[in-house]
CSV table of C-alpha atoms in Angstrom, one decimal:
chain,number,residue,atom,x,y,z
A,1,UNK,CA,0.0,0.0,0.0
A,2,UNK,CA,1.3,3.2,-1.1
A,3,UNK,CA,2.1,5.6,1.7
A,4,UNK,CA,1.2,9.4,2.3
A,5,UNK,CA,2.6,11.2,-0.4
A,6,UNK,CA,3.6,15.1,-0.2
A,7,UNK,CA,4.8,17.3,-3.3
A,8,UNK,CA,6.8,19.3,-4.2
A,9,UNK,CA,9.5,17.9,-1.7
A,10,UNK,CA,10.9,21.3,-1.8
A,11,UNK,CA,10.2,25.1,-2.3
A,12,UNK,CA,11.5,28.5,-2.6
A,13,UNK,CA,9.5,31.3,-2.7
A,14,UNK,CA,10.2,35.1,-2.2
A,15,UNK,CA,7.9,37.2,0.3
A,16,UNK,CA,4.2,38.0,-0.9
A,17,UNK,CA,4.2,35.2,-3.5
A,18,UNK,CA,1.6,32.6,-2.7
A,19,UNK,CA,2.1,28.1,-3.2
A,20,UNK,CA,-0.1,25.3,-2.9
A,21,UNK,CA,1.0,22.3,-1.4
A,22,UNK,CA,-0.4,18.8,-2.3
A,23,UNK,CA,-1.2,16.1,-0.1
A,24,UNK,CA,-2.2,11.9,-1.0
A,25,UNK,CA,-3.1,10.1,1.8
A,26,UNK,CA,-3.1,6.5,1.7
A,27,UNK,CA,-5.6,4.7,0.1
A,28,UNK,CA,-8.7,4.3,2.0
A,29,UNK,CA,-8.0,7.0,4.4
A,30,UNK,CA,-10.6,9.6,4.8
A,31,UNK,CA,-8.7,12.3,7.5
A,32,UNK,CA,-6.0,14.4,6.1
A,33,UNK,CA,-4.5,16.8,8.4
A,34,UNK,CA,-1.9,19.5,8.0
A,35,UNK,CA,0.5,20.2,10.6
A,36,UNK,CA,3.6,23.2,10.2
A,37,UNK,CA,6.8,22.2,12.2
A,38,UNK,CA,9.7,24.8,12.5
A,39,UNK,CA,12.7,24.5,15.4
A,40,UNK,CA,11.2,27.1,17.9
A,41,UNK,CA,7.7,26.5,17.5
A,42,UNK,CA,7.6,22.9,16.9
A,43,UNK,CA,4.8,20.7,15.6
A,44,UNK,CA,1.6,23.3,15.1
A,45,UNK,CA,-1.5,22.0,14.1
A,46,UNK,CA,-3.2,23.8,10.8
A,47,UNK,CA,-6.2,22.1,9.7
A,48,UNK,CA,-8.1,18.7,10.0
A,49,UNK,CA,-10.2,17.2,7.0
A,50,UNK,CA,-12.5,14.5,7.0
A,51,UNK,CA,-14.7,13.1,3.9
A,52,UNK,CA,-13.9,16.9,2.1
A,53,UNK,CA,-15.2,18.6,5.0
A,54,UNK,CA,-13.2,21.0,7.3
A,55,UNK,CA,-13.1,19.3,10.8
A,56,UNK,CA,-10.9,21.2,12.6
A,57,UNK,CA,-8.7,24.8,12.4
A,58,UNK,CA,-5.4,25.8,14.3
A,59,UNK,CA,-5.0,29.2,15.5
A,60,UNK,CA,-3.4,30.3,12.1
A,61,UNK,CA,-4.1,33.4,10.1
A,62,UNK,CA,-6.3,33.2,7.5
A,63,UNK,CA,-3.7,33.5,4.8
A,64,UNK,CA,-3.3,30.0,5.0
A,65,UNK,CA,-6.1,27.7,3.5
A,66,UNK,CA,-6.7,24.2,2.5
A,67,UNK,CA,-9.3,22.1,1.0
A,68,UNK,CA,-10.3,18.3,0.1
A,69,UNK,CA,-11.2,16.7,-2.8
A,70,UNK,CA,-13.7,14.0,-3.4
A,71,UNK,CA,-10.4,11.5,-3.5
A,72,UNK,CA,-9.5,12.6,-0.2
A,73,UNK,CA,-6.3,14.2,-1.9
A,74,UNK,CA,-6.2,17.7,0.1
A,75,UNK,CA,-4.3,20.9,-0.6
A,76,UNK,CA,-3.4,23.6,1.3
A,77,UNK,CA,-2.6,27.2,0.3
A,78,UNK,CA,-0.3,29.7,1.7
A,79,UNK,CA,-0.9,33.7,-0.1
A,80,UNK,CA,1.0,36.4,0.8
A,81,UNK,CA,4.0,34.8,2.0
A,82,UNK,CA,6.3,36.1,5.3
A,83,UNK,CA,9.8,35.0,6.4
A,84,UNK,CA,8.3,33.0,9.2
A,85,UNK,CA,6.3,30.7,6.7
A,86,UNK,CA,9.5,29.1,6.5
A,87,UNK,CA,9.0,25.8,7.7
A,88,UNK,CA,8.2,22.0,7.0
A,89,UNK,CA,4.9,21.5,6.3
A,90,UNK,CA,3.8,17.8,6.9
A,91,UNK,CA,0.4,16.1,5.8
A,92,UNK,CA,-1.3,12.9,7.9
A,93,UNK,CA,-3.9,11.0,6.7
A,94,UNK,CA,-6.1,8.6,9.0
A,95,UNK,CA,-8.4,6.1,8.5
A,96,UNK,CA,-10.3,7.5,11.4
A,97,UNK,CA,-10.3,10.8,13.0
A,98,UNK,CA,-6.5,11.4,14.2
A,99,UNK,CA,-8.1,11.5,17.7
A,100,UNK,CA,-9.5,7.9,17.6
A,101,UNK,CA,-6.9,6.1,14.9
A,102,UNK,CA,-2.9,6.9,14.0
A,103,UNK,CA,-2.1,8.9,12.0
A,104,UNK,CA,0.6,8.4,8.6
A,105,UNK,CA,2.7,11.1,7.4
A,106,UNK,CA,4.2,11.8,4.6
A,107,UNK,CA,8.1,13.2,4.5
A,108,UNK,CA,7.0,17.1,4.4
A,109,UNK,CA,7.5,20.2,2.1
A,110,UNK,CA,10.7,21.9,3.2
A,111,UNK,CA,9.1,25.3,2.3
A,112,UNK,CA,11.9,28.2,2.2
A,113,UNK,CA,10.6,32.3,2.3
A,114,UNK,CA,13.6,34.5,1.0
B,1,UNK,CA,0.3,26.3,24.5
B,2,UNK,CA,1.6,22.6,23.9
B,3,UNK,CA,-1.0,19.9,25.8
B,4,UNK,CA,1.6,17.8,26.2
B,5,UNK,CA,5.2,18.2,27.0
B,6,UNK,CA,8.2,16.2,26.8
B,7,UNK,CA,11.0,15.1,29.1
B,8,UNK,CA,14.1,15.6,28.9
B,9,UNK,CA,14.2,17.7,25.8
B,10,UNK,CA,17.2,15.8,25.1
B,11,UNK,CA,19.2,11.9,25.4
B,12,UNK,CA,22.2,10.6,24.7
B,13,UNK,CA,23.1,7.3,26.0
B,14,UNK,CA,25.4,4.3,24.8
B,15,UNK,CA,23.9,1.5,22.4
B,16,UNK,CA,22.5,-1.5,24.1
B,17,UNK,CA,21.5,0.8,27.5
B,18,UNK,CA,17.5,1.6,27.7
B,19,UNK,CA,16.0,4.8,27.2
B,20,UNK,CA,13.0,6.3,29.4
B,21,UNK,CA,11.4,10.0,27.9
B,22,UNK,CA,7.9,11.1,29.7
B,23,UNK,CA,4.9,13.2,28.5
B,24,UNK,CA,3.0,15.2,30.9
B,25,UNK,CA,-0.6,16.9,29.8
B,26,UNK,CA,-3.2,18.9,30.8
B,27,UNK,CA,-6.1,18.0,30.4
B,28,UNK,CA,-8.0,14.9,30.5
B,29,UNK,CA,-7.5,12.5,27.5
B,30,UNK,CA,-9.2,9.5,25.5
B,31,UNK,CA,-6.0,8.4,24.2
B,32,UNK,CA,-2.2,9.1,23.7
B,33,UNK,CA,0.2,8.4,21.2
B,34,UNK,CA,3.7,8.1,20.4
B,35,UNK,CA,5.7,9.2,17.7
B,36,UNK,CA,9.1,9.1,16.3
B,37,UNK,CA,10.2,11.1,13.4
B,38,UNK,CA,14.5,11.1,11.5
B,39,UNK,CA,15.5,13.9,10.9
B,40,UNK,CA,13.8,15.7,8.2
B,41,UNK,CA,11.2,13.0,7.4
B,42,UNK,CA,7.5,12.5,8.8
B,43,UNK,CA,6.5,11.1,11.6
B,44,UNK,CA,6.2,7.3,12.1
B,45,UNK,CA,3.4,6.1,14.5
B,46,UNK,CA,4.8,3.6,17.3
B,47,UNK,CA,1.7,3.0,20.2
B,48,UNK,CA,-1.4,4.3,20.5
B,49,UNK,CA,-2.6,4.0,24.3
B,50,UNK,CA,-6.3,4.4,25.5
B,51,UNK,CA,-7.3,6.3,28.8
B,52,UNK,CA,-8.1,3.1,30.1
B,53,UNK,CA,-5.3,1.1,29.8
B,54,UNK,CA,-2.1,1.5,32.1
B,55,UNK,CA,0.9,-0.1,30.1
B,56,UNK,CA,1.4,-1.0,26.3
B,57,UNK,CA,4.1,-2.9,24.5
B,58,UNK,CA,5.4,-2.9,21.2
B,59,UNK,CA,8.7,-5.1,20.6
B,60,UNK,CA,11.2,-3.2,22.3
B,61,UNK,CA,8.7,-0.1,23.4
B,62,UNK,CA,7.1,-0.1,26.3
B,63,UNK,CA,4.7,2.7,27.1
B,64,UNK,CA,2.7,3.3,30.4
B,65,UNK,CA,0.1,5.7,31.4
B,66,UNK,CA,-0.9,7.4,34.9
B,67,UNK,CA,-4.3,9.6,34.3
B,68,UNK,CA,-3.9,10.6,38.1
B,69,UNK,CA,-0.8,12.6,37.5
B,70,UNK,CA,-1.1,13.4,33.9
B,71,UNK,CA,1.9,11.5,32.3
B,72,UNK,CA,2.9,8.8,30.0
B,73,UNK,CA,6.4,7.5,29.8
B,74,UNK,CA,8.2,5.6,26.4
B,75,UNK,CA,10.6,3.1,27.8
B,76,UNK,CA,13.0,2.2,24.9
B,77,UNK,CA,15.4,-1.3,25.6
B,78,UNK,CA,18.3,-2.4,24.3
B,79,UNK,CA,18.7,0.9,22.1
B,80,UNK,CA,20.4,0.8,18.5
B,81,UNK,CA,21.9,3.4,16.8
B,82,UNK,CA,18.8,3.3,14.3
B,83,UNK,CA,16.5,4.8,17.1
B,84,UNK,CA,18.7,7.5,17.5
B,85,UNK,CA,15.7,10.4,16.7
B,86,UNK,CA,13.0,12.4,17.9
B,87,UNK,CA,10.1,11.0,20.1
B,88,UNK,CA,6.6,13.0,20.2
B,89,UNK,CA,3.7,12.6,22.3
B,90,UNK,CA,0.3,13.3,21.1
B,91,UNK,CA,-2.5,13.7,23.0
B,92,UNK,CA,-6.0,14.4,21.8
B,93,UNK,CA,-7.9,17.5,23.5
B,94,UNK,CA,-10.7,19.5,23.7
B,95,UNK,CA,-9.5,23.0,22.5
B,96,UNK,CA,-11.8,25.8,21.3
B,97,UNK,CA,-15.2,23.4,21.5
B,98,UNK,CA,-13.2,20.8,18.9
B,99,UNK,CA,-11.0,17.6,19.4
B,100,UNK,CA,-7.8,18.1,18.3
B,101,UNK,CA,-4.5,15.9,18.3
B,102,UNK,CA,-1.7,17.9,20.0
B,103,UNK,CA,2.1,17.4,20.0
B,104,UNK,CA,4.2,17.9,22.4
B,105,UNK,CA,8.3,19.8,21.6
B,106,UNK,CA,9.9,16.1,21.6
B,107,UNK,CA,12.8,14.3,23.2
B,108,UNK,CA,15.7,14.3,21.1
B,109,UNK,CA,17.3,10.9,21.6
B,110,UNK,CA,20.8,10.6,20.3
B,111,UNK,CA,21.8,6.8,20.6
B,112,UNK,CA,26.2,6.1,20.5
B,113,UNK,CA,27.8,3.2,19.3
């Protein structure tokens, strides 16, 4: 079975440009969730989907947006980018809701804000 | 802030010596989970552990869980150099009227051969 799978794998992008990421979950798996990790903030919960429905929000501004798509493949959208967007953003995907089943990551977009 | 939080924030020990890192929370819980993610990479699920239940094993994992004080500990044995990286807790939490799943900061275990 195929696992989570995150692209691009890497990304530059210059202050007030906007990028999409893009998210597969594993086959079967309904819950895709976003999470943003950096070194001083650590893992920071974004947004929860379940069945192309928005389940959950983190305390992030709204600037940064995602959807889900009838194939539970999800995207998530950052516009107007800062310096502290800089970060690696990883997608999960659950067969459950991540509170009631593990969750599978994928390996992250290294996203870098110049 | 963080529901749960690890201890220590970081390990080092020798190979073949066992490995002990705790997660304390806040508030009450259906279920914990462990983590472990390499550097750079996603996370890898290792035990999921309900409210109810007090200790969980795994091949060389062990994980235990105290509601009363809050606090789960990840007992590594026999470490390898291959477990040398970063171990999360996760608990799942009421916050702003939804259930989320909430990382801790991690304990960075450094394993030498």
């Amino acid at each position: 079975k195929a696992g989570v799978t995150q692209t691009p794998r890497y990304l530059i992008k210059t202050r007030g440009q906007q990028v999409t990421l893009s998210c597969s979950p594993i086959s079967g798996h309904r819950s895709v969730s976003w999470y943003q990790q950096t070194p001083g903030q650590g893992l920071q919960f974004l947004f929860e989907y379940f069945s192309e429905t928005q389940r959950n929000k983190g305390n992030f501004p709204g600037r940064f947006s995602g959807r889900q798509f009838s194939n539970s493949r999800s995207e998530m959208n950052v516009s107007t980018l800062e310096l502290g967007d800089s970060a690696l953003y990883l997608c999960a995907s659950s067969r459950l809701t991540p509170d009631n089943s593990p969750l599978h990551f994928g390996n992250g977009t290294r996203l870098t804000v110049t | 802030s963080q529901q749960g939080e690890e201890d220590p924030q970081a390990l080092s020990i020798q190979e073949g010596e066992n490995a002990t890192m705790n997660c304390s929370y806040k508030t009450s819980i259906n279920n914990l989970q462990w983590y472990r993610q390499n550097s750079g990479r996603g996370l890898v699920h290792l035990i999921l552990i309900r409210s109810n239940e007090r200790e969980k094993h795994s091949g060389r994992l062990r994980v235990t869980l105290d509601t009363s004080k809050k606090s789960s500990s990840l007992l590594i044995t026999a470490s390898r150099a291959a477990d040398t990286a970063s171990y999360f807790c996760a608990t799942d939490s009421i916050i702003q009227g939804a259930q989320k799943l909430v990382f801790g900061q991690g304990t960075r275990l450094t394993i030498n051969p």
